[in-house]
Tab-separated table of C-alpha atoms in Angstrom:
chain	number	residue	atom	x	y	z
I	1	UNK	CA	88.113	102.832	65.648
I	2	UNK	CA	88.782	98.985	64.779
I	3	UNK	CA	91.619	96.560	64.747
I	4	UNK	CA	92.585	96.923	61.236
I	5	UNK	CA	92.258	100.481	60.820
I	6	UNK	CA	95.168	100.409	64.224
I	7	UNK	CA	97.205	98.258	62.064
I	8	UNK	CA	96.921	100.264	58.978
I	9	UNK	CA	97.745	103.198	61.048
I	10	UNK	CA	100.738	101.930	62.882
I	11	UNK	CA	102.398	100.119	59.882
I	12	UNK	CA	102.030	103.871	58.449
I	13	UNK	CA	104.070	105.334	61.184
I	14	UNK	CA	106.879	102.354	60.338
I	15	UNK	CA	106.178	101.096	63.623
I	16	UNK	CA	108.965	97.965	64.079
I	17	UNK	CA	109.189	97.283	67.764
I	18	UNK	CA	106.025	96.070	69.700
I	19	UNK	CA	108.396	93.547	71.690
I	20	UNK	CA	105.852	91.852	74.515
I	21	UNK	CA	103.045	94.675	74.063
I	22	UNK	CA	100.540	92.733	71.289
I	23	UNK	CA	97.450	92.455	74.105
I	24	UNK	CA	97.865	96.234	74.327
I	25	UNK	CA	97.661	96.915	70.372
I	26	UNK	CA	94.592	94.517	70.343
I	27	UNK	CA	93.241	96.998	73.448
I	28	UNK	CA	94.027	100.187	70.894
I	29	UNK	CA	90.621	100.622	69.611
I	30	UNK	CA	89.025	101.097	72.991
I	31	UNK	CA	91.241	103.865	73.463
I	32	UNK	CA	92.188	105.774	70.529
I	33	UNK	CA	89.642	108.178	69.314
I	34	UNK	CA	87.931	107.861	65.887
I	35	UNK	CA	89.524	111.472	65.400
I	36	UNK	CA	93.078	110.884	66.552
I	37	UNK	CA	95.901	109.292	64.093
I	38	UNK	CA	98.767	107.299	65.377
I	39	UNK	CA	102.042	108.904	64.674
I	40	UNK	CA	104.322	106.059	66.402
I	41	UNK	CA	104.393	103.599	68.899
I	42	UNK	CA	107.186	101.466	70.042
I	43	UNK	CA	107.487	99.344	73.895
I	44	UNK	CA	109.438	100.379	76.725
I	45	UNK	CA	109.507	100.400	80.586
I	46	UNK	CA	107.110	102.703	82.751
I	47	UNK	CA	105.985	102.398	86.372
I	48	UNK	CA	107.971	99.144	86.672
I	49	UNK	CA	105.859	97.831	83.350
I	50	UNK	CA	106.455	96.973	80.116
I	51	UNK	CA	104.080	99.423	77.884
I	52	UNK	CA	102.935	100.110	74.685
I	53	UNK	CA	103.982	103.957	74.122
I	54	UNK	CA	101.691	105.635	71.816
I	55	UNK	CA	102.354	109.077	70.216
I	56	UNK	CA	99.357	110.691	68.656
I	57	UNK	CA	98.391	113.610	66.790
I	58	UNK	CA	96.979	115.084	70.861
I	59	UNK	CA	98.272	112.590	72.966
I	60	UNK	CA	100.949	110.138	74.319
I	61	UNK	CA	99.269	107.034	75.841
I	62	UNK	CA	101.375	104.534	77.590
I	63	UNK	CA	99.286	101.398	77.935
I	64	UNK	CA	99.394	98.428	79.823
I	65	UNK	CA	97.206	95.338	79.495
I	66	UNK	CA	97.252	93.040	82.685
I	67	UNK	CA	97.905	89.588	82.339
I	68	UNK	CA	94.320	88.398	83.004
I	69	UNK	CA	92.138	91.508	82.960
I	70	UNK	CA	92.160	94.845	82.439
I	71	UNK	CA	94.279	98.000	81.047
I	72	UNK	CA	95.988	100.614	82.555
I	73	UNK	CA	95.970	103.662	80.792
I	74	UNK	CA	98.203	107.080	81.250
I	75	UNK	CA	98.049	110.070	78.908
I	76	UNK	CA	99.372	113.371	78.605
I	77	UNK	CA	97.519	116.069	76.298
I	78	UNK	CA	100.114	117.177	73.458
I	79	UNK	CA	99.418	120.884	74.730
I	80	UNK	CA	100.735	119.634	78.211
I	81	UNK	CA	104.382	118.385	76.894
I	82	UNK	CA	107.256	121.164	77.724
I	83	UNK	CA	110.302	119.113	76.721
I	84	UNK	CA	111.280	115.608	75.396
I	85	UNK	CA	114.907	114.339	76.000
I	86	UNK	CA	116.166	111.301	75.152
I	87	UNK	CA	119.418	108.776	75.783
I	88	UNK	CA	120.701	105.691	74.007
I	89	UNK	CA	122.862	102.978	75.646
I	90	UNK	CA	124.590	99.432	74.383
I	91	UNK	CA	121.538	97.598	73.754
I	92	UNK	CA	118.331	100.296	75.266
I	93	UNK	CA	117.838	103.525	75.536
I	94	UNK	CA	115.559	106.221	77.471
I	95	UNK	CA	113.234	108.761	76.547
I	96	UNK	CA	111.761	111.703	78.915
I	97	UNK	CA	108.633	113.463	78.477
I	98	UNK	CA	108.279	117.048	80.821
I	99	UNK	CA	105.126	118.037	81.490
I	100	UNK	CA	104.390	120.685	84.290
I	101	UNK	CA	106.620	119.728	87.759
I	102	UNK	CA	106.112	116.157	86.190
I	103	UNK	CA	109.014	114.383	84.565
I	104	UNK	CA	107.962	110.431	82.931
I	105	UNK	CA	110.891	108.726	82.312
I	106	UNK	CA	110.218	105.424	79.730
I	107	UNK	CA	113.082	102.707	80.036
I	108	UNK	CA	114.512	99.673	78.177
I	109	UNK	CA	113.170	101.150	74.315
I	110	UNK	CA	114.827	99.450	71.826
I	111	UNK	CA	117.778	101.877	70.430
I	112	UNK	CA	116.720	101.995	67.485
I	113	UNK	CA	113.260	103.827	68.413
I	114	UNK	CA	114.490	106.132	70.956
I	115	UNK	CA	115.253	108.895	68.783
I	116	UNK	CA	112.205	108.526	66.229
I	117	UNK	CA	109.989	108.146	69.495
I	118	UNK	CA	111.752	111.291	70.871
I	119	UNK	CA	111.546	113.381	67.907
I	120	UNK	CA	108.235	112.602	66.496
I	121	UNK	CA	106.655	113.585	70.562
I	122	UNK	CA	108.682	116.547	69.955
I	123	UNK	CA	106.876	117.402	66.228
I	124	UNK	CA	103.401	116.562	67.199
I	125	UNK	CA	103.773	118.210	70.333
I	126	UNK	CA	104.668	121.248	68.103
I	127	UNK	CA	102.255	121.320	65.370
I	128	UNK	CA	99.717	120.328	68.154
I	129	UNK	CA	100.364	123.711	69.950
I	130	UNK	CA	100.490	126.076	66.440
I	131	UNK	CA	97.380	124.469	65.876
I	132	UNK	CA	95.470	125.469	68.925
I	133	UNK	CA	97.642	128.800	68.375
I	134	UNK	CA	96.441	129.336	65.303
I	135	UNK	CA	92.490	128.744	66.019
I	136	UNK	CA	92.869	131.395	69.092
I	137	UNK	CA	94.210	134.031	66.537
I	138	UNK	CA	91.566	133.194	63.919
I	139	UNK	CA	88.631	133.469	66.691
I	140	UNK	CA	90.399	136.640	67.847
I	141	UNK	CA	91.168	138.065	64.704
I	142	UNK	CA	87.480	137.811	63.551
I	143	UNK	CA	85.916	139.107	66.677
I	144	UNK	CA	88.314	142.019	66.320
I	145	UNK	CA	88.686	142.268	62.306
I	146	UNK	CA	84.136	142.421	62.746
I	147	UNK	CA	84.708	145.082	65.825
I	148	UNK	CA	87.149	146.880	63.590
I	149	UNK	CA	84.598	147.333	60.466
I	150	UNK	CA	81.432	148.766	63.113
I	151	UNK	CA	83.678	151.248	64.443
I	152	UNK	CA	84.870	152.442	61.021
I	153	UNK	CA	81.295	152.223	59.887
I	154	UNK	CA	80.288	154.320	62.823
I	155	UNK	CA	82.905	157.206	62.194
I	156	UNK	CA	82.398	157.114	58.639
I	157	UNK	CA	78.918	157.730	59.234
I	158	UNK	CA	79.548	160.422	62.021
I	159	UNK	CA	81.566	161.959	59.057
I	160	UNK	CA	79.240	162.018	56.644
I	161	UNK	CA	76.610	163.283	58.898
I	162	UNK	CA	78.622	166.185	60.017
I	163	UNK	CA	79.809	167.031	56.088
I	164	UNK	CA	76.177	167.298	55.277
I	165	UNK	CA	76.031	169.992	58.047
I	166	UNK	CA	78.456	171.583	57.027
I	167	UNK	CA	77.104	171.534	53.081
I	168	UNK	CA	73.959	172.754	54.020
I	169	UNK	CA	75.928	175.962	56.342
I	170	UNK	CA	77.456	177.019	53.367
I	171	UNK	CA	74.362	176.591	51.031
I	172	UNK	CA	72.235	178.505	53.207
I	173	UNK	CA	75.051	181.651	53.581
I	174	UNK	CA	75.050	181.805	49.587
């Protein structure tokens, strides 16, 4: 994915605060798959950094560009998130992200993000999981729906078989 198509993507999602995190949106299309869609991104505080938090349609990346050289890169899969809380203060506010034993707490995001951040993790996090849901059942419900018809098929034609038997008992005592 390229530069432009980033920006395109994150002035979609009404992105407003990239405060000190422009090296990592120019890093962005080394790590955002061509099949992934940005859903928001805003900065914040992780691991005693300031980081460019990335929600996606199956992931949250929080990215870090060095001052010289090279990026630091931490995701968790949408499928992996089991609760999102948030908190505002004066001026900042907070936004947790559960995922297994692991809690990843995200500091100093302006206020006026928090709560968008929070709730669109939440959403994608959801639709990410009735999506994968939803596949399972399909796969399942064809394996079982073709399983289904073979059996029927195979009594029917037990049926049949033994009507004929009986048809040709009664033929042969008239």
């Amino acid at each position: 994915m390229d530069l432009e198509t980033i920006i395109k993507q994150l002035e979609k999602a009404n992105v407003t605060d990239t405060f000190g995190t422009k090296k990592e949106i120019k890093a962005l299309p080394e790590i955002i798959n061509d099949d992934e869609t940005i859903l928001y991104a805003t900065s914040g505080f992780f691991e005693g950094n300031t980081v460019l938090i990335v929600c996606t349609n199956s992931r949250i990346l929080f990215i870090d560009k060095g001052l010289i050289y090279g990026v630091k890169s931490y995701e968790i899969p949408l499928d992996m998130v089991n609760g999102v809380s948030y908190s505002i203060g004066l001026v900042f506010g907070k936004v947790s992200v559960v995922n297994g034993a692991i809690t990843n707490e995200i500091d100093n995001i302006d206020k006026k993000t928090v709560s968008i951040l929070a709730d669109t993790i939440k959403k994608a996090a959801n639709d990410y999981k009735n999506k994968l849901n939803q596949s399972t059942i399909s796969s399942n419900v064809n394996t079982t729906d073709s399983d289904s018809i073979t059996q029927l098929l195979n009594v029917n034609s037990e049926i049949l078989h033994e009507l004929k038997a009986i048809r040709h008992l009664l033929e042969k005592d008239s």
